[in-house]
XYZ file of C-alpha atoms in Angstrom:
615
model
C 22.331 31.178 -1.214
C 22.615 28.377 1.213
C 21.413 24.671 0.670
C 20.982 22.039 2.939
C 22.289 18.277 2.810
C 19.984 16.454 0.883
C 19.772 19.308 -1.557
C 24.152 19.816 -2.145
C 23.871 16.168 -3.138
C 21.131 16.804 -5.724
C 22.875 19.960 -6.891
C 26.120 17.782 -7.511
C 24.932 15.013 -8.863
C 26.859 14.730 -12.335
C 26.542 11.169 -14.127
C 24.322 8.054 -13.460
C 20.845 8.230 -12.477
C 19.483 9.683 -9.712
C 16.239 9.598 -7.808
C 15.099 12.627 -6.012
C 12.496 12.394 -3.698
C 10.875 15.920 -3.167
C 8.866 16.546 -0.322
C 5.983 19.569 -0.790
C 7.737 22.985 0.039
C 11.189 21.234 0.025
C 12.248 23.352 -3.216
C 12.760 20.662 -6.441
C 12.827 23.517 -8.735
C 15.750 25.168 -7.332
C 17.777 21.977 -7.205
C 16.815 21.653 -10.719
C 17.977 25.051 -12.125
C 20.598 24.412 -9.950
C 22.175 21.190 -11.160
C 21.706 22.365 -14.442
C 23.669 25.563 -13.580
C 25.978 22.736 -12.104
C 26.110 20.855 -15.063
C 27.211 23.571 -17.772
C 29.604 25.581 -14.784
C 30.994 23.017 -13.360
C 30.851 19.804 -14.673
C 32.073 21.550 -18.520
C 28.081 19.718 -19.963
C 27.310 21.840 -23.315
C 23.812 23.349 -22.249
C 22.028 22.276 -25.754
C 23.261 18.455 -24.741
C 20.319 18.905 -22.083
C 17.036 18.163 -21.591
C 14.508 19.341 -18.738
C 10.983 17.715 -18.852
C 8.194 18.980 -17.197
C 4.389 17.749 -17.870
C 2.957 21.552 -18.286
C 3.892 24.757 -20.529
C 3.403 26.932 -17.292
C 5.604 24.370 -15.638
C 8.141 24.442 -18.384
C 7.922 28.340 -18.698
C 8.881 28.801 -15.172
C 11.397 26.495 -15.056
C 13.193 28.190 -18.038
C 13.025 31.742 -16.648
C 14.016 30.525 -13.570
C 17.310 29.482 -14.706
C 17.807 32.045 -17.147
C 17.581 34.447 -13.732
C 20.303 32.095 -12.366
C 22.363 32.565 -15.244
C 21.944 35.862 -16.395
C 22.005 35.367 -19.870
C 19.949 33.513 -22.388
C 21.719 29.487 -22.758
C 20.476 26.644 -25.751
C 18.882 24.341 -22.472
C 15.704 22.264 -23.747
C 13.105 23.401 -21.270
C 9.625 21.673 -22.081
C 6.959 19.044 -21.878
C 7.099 15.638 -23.084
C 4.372 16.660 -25.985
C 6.792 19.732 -26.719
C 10.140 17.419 -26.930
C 8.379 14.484 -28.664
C 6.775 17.008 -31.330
C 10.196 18.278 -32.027
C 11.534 15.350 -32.555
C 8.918 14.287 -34.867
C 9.190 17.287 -36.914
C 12.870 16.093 -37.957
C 11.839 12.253 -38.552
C 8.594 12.766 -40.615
C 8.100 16.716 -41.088
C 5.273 16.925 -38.851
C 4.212 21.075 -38.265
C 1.368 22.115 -35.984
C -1.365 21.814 -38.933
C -0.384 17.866 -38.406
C -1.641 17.946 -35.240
C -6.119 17.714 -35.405
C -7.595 20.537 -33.017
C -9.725 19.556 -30.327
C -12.966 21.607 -32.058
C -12.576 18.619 -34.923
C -12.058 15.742 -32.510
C -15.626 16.911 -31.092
C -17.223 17.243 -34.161
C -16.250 13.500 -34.895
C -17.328 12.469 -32.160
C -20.578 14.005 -32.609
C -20.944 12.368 -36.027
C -20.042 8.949 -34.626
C -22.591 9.608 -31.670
C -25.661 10.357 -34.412
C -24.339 7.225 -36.926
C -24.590 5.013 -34.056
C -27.926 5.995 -32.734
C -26.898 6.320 -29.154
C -29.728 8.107 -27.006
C -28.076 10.271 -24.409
C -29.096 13.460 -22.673
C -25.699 14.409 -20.834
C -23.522 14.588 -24.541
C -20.867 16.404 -23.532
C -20.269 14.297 -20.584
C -19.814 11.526 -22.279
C -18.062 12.578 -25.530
C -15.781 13.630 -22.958
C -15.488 10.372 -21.656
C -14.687 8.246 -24.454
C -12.260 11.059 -25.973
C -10.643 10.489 -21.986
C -10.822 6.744 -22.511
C -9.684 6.724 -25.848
C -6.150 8.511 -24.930
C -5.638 6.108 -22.421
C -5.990 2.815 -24.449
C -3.619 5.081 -26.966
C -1.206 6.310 -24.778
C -0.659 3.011 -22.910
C -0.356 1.269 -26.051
C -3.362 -1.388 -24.759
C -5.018 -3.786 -27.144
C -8.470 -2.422 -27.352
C -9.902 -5.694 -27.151
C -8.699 -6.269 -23.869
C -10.191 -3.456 -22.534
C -12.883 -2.487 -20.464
C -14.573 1.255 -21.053
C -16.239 3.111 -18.428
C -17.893 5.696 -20.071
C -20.171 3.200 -22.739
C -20.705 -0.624 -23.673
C -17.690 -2.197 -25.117
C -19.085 -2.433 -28.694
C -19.770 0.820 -29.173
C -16.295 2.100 -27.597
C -14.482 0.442 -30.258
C -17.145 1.677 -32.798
C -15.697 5.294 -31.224
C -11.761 4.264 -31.473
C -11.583 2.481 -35.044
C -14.324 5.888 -36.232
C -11.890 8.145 -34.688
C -8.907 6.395 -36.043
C -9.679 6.608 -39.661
C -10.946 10.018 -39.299
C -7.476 10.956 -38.256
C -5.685 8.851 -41.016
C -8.063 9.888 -43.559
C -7.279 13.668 -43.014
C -3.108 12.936 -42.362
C -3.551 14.211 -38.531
C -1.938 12.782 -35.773
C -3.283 13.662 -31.876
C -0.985 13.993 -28.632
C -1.074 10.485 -27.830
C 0.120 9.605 -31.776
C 3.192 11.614 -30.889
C 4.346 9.684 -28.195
C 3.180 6.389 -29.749
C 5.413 7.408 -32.822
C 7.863 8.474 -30.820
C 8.692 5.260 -29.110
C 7.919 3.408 -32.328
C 10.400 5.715 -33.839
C 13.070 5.245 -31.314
C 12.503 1.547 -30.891
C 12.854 0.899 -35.321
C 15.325 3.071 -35.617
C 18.529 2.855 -33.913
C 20.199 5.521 -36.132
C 17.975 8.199 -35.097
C 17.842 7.485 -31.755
C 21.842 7.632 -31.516
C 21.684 10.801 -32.924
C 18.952 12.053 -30.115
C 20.680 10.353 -27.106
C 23.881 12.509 -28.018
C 22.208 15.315 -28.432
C 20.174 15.167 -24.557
C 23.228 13.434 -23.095
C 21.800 15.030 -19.511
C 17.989 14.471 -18.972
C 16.225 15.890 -16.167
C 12.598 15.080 -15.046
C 10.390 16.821 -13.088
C 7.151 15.555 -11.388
C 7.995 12.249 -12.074
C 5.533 10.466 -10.058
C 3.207 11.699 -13.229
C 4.857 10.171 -15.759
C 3.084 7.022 -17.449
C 4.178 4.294 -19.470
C 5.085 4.985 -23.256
C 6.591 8.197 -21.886
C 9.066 6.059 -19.586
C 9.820 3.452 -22.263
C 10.623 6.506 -24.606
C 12.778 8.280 -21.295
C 14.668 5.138 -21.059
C 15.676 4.587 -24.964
C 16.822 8.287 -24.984
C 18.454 8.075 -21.905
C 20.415 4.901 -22.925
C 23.920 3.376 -22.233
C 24.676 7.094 -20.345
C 21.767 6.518 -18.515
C 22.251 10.188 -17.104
C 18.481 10.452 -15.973
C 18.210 12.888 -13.001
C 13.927 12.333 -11.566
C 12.851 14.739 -9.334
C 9.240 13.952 -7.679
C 6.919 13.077 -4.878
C 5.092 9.251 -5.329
C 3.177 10.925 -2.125
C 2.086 13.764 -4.554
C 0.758 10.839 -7.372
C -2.638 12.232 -8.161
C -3.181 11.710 -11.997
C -3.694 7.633 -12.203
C -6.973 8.844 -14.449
C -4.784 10.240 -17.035
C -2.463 7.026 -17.363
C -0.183 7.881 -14.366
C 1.829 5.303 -12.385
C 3.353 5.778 -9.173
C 4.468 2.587 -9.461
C 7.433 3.461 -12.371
C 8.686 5.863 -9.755
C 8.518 3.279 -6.814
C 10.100 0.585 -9.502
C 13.111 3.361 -10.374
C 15.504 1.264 -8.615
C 14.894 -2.023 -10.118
C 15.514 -0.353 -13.661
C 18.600 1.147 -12.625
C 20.302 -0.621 -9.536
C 23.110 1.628 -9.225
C 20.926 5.292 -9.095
C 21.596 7.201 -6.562
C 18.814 7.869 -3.771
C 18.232 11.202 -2.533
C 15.227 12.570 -0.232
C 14.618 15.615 0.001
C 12.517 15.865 3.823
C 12.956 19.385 4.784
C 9.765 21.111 4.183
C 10.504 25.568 3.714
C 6.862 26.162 3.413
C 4.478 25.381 6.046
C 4.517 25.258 9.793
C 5.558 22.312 11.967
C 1.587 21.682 13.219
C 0.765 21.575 9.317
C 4.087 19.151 8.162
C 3.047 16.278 10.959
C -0.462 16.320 10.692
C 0.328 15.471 6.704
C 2.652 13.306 7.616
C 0.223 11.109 10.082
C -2.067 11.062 6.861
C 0.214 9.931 4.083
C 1.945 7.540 6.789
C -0.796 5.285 6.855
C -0.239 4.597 2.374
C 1.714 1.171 2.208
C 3.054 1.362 -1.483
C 5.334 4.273 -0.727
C 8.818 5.584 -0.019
C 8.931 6.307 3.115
C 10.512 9.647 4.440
C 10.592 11.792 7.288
C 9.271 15.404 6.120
C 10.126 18.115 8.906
C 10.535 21.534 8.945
C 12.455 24.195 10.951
C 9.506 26.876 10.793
C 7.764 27.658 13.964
C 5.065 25.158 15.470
C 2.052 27.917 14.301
C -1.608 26.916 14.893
C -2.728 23.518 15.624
C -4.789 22.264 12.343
C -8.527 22.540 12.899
C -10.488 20.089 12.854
C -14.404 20.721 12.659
C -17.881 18.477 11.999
C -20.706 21.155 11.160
C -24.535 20.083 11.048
C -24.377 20.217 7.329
C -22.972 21.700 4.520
C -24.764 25.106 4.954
C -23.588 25.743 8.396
C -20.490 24.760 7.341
C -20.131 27.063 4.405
C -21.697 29.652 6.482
C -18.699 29.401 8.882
C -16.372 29.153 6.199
C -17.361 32.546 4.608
C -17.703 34.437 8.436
C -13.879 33.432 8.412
C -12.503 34.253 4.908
C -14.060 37.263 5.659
C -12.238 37.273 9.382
C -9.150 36.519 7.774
C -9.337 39.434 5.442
C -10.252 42.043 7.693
C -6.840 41.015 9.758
C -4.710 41.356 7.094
C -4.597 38.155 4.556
C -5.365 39.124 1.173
C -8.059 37.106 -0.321
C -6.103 35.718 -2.928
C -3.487 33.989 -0.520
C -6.533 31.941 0.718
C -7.927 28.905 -1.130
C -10.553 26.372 -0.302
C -10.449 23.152 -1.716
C -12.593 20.260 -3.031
C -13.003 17.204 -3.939
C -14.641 17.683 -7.381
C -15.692 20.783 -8.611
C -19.624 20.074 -8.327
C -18.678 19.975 -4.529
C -18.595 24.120 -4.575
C -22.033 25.366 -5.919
C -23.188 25.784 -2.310
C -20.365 27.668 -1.311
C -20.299 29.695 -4.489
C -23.882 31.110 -3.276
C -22.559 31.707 0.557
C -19.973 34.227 -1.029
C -22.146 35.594 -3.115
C -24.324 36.633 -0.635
C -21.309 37.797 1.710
C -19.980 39.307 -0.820
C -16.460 37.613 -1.056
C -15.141 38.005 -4.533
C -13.814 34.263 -5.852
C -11.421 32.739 -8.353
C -12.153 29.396 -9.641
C -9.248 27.772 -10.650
C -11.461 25.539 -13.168
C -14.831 25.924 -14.538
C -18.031 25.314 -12.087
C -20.632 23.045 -13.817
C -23.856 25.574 -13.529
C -26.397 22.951 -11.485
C -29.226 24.149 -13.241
C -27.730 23.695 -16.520
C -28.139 19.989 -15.931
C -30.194 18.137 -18.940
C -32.019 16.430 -15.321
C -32.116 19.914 -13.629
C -33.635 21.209 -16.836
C -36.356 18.054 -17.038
C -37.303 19.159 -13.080
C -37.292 22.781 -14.021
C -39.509 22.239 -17.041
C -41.885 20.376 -14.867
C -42.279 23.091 -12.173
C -43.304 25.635 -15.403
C -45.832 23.331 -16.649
C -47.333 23.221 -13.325
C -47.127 26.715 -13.241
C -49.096 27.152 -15.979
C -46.709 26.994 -19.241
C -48.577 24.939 -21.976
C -45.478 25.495 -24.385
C -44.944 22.580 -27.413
C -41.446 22.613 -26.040
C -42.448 22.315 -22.988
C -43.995 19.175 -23.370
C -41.341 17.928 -25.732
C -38.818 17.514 -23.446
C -41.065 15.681 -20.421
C -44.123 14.009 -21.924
C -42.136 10.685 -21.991
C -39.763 11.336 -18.901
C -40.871 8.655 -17.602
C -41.957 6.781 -20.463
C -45.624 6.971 -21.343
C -45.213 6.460 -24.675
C -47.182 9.498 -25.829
C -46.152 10.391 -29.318
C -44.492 13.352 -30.347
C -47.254 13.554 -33.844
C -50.194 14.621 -31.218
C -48.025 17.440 -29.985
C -48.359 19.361 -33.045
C -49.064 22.698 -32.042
C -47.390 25.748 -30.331
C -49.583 25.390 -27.304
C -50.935 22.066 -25.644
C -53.959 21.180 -24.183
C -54.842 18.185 -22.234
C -58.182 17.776 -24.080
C -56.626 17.835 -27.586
C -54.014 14.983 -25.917
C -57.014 13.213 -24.805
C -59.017 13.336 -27.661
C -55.794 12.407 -29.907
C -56.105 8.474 -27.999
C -59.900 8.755 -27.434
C -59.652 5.165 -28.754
C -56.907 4.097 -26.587
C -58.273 3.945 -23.209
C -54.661 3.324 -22.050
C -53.211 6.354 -23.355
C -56.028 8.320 -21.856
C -55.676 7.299 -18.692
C -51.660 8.219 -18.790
C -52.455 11.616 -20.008
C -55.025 12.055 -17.442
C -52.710 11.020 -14.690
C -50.114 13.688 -16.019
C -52.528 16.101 -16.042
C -53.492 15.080 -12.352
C -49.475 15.106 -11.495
C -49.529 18.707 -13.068
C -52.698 20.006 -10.528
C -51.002 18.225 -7.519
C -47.498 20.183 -8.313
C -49.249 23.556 -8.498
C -49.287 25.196 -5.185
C -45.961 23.079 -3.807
C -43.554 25.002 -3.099
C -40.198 23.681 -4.920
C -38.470 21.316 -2.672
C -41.751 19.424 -2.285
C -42.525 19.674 -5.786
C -39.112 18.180 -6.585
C -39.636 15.538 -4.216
C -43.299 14.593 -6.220
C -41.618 14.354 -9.674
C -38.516 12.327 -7.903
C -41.233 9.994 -6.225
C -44.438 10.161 -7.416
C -44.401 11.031 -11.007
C -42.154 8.003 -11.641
C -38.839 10.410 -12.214
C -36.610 8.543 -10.874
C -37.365 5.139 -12.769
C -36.507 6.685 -15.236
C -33.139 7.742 -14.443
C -32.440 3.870 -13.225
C -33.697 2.771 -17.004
C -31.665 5.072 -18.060
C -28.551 4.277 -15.844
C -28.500 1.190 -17.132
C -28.695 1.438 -21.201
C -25.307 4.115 -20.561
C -24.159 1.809 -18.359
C -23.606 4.092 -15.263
C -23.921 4.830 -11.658
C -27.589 5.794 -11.132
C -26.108 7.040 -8.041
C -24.604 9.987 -9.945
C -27.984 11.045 -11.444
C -29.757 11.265 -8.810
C -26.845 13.542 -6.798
C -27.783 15.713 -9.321
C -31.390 15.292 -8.179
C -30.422 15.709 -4.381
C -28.272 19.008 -5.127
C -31.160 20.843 -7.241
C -33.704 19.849 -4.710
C -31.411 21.356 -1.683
C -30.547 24.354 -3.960
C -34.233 24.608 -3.677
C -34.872 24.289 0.338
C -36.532 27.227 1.852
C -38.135 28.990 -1.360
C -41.791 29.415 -0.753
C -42.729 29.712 -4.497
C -41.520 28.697 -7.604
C -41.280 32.372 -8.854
C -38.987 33.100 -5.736
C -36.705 29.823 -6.993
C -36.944 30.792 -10.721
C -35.387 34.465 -9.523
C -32.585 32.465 -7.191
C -31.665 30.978 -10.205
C -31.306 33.847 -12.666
C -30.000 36.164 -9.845
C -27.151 32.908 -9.479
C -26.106 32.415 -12.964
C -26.016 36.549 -13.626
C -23.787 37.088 -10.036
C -21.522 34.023 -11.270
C -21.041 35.114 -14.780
C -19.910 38.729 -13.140
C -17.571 37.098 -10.251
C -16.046 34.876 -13.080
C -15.377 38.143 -15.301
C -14.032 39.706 -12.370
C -11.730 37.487 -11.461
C -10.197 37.370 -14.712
C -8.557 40.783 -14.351
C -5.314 41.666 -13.340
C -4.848 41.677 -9.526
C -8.090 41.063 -8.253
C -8.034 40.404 -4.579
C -9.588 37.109 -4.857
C -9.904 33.796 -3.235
C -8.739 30.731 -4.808
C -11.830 27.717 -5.445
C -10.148 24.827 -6.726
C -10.342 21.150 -7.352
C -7.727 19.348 -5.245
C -6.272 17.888 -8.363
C -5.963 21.436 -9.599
C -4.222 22.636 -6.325
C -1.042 20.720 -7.248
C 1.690 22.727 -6.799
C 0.566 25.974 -5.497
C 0.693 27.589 -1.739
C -1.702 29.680 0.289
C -1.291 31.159 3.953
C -4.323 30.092 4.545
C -6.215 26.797 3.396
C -9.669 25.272 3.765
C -10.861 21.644 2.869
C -14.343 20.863 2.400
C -16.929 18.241 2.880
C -13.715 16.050 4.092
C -16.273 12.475 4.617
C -16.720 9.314 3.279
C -17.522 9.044 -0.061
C -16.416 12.699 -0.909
C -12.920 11.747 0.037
C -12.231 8.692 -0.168
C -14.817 9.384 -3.119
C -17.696 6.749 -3.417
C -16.050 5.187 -7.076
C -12.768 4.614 -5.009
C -13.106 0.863 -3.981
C -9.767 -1.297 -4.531
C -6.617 -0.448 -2.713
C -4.752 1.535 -5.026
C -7.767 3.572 -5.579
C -8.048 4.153 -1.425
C -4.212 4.970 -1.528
C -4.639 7.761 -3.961
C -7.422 9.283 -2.563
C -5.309 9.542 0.701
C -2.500 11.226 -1.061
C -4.983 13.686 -2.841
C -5.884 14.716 0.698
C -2.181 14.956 1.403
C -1.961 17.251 -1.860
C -4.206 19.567 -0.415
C -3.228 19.271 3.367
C 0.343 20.529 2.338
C -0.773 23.377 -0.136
C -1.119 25.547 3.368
C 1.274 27.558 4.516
C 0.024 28.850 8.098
C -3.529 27.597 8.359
C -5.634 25.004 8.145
C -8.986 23.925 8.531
C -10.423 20.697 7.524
C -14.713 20.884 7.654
C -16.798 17.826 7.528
C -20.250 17.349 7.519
C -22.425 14.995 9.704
C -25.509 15.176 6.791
C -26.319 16.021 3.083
C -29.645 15.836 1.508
C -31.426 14.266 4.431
C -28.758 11.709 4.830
C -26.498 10.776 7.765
C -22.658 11.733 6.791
C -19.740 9.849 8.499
C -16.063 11.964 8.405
C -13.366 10.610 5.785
C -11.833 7.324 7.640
C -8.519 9.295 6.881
C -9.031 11.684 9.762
C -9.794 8.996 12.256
C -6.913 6.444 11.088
C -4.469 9.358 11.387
C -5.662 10.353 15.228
C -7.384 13.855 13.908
C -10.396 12.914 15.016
C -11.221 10.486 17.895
C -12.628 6.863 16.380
C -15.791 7.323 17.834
C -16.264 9.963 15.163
C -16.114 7.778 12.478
C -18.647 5.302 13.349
């Protein structure tokens, strides 16, 4: 097997640090296995003296059989993630087994309870139990004082309501979570000098990989281990730093050097994956990121197809094209499954999902689509439409009669079927009341012979709908922008149905064909192509790749406002850009739900589009 420059170097590297910058396709797991291979052969290193860190099992799986193909035989080399390693060590220092660690079913079920004793109204639960849960790991994991910090997901009070709840939950039933272990583990390491001695001689050799992911208790705890040897080989890409959500900082990896002045610099810039048209157009991207290493990525394959670049009317002619040529593609000879198109976030693909449907493309989604008309405000619209189609169901009338508020109470709703008379002559004496309930009752008539999009548009507008959502919006203390997206995408799921019944049996038809495409993609060696999130694309390769709804405020998404947030969007379009192997497209839009569209500003600062475009 033959290496190049950059990569000999990496592969005998023996002592000090080292920094290894790996370019996409420029093969960081081979020079891995193979200075580790180095390291035992060689260099005369005891394999169980070292460590290899990766930030996944699949990661960490692959990496190990990897180099037990190398070697042929079966060697005592730590392969695993930083959870894995700190867990072990853990288990020595306080007897910790897996039934320490609380299960994610019980960390939902607290939150729950803590969600009911606090009397917060919400309709989207999930969503945000997820988000404090999300927000909570972070204010663990980088050891910040919660009362310097600032949630997103809820009002300050009752975050820490959620953090000192969940906290003495966890103490109460002797459980410790994944951020615990590496809070412990540093704490450990940092009391303890005895312990750590014994750790730092046995992983004398630490290896990193993906180290632009790495946040900052797991460096502090990298650095004790790694110690006076200070024999820390990082392999990563700060162009490829896509997880600043989860607690990750490029800037550790971009700060290396000042940690260790003498570490040894290596980039890796030859790119074995995709073709020379696909490598510079990246490269013009990511070039215009100022907090960054910068490198020269090139490759030796052939020049192949210039990257196309494309504006469509909107995002059904676009996904119309799209499936015409994954279908193209497939009758030439790529497989389905070595095709992938890629989004922003994964609400981005419900459109698309119904284009191959009806072309019958078989899918994969790489992560689970959020079912539109599932929504807890698609469900409000939806229950609407049935009233007005008749339905007089308790139910029914439950779940809109103060949506917005009328202040109608839930006591005169006391049978299984409503009637508007009964309603009326519940507030006889309440002329005020009456006249509400008679203006629903109007709203209802208007709504009846509208076909959905209009009808949609009358609950949005003139029922009040969306003064609601802004009331709303503000007691959770989020974007109203993001509810009513939800709005916009049911109402353009619903263009071009004449009748409710005909949208009622879209949906239905939708949910059955996706349940049936998910199931089918779940068995073995289904010919498939790949949906994924571009944060979920990390990693992987296709022949073919296609990037969606590539405009402002998709990417760079609409949240992203301060610099650091800009630069990361860029180099999660650079992510995806450099997941293609042969081809690749890039589609924007020039309007979504009735509203103008302007292409990503990435495109036109990096000369893929002329600036014209962008205005």
């Amino acid at each position: 097997m033959s290496f190049n420059h950059s990569q000999i170097q990496a592969i005998n590297h023996f002592k000090g640090p080292a920094l290894v910058l790996a370019g996409p396709g420029s093969g960081k797991t081979l020079v891995i296995t193979q200075r580790t291979k180095k390291l035992i052969v060689d260099y005369g290193v005891s394999p169980s003296n070292i460590l290899v860190v990766t930030f996944t099992r699949a990661a960490a799986r692959e990496m190990k059989e990897r180099f037990f193909r190398l070697m042929g035989q079966s060697l005592p080399v730590s392969f695993g993630t930083f959870h894995a390693i700190f867990f072990n060590i853990l288990k020595y220092a306080y007897g910790i087994n897996g039934s320490s660690i609380v299960r994610e079913e019980q960390v939902y079920g607290w939150l729950r309870e803590m969600l009911a004793e606090c009397k917060l109204e919400t309709e989207d639960e999930k969503e945000l139990l997820a988000g404090i849960q999300s927000e909570i790991s972070l204010v663990k994991g980088e050891r910040i004082e919660l009362e310097y910090y600032y949630p997103k997901a809820c009002s300050k009070e009752v975050f820490q309501y959620f953090c000192q709840g969940y906290e003495r939950r966890l103490r109460q039933g002797g459980l410790i979570d994944f951020d615990d272990m590496l809070v412990m583990t540093y704490e450990l390491f940092s009391k303890r000098q005895d312990i750590l001695s014994s750790w730092q001689k046995k992983y004398s050799y630490i290896l990193i990989d993906e180290f632009q992911d790495i946040n900052k208790t797991q460096y502090d705890i990298v650095r004790l281990l790694a110690g006076e040897n200070r024999n820390l080989f990082v392999v990563g890409d700060d162009d490829q730093s896509i997880y600043r959500f989860r607690g990750a900082k490029p800037d550790i990896m971009l700060g290396f050097e000042k940690q260790y002045p003498e570490a040894v610099k290596i980039v890796l810039e030859k790119n074995y994956r995709s073709t020379r048209a696909i490598v510079d157009a990246a490269g013009r991207v990511i070039g215009c990121n100022t907090k960054r290493f910068r490198k020269q990525i090139s490759t030796e394959n052939k020049t192949g197809e210039p990257v196309e670049v494309r504006a469509f009317p909107n995002p059904s002619m676009q996904n119309k094209e799209l499936a015409r040529k994954l279908r193209e593609y497939q009758e030439r000879g790529t497989g389905y499954s070595d095709m992938a198109v890629l989004f922003r976030t994964n609400t981005d693909a419900r459109l698309l999902v119904e284009y191959l449907m009806e072309y019958n493309i078989p899918f994969r989604l790489k992560e689970a689509l959020p079912d539109i008309y599932d929504h807890w405000i698609s469900k409000d619209i939806i229950t609407y439409t049935k009233i007005a189609m008749g339905s007089r169901a308790r139910a029914d009338f439950l779940k809109i009669i103060n949506r917005p508020k009328r202040y109608i109470s839930r006591d005169c709703l006391d049978t299984p079927e409503i009637s508007f008379d009964r309603l009326l002559f519940y507030y006889e004496d309440k002329r005020w009341m009456a006249e509400r309930i008679e203006r629903l009752e109007e709203d209802i008539s208007f709504m009846r012979d509208m076909p959905p999009y209009a009808a949609i548009s009358y609950v949005r507008k003139a029922v009040g709908y969306e003064e609601y959502l802004k009331e709303y919006a503000q007691t959770r203390h989020i974007a109203v922008e993001e509810l009513f997206t939800v709005l916009d995408e049911l109402q353009e799921s619903a263009e071009g149905f004449q009748t409710a019944e005909e949208w009622f049996a879209h949906i239905q038809e939708y949910k059955e064909e996706l349940r049936q495409q998910e199931q089918q993609a779940k068995e073995e060696n289904t010919d498939a192509v790949v949906l994924s999130t571009l944060h979920a694309s990390k990693g992987l390769e296709y022949a073919v790749v296609f990037l969606t709804d590539v405009n402002e405020t998709v990417i760079p998404y609409k949240k992203a406002v301060l610099d650091e947030d800009i630069e990361e969007e860029r180099r999660m379009l650079y992510v995806g850009m450099t997941r293609a192997k042969e081809r690749l497209h890039i589609y924007y839009v020039r309007e979504r739900y009735h509203k103008q569209l302007e292409p990503s500003r990435f495109l036109v600062e990096a000369g893929m589009i002329p600036a014209q475009e962008g205005r």
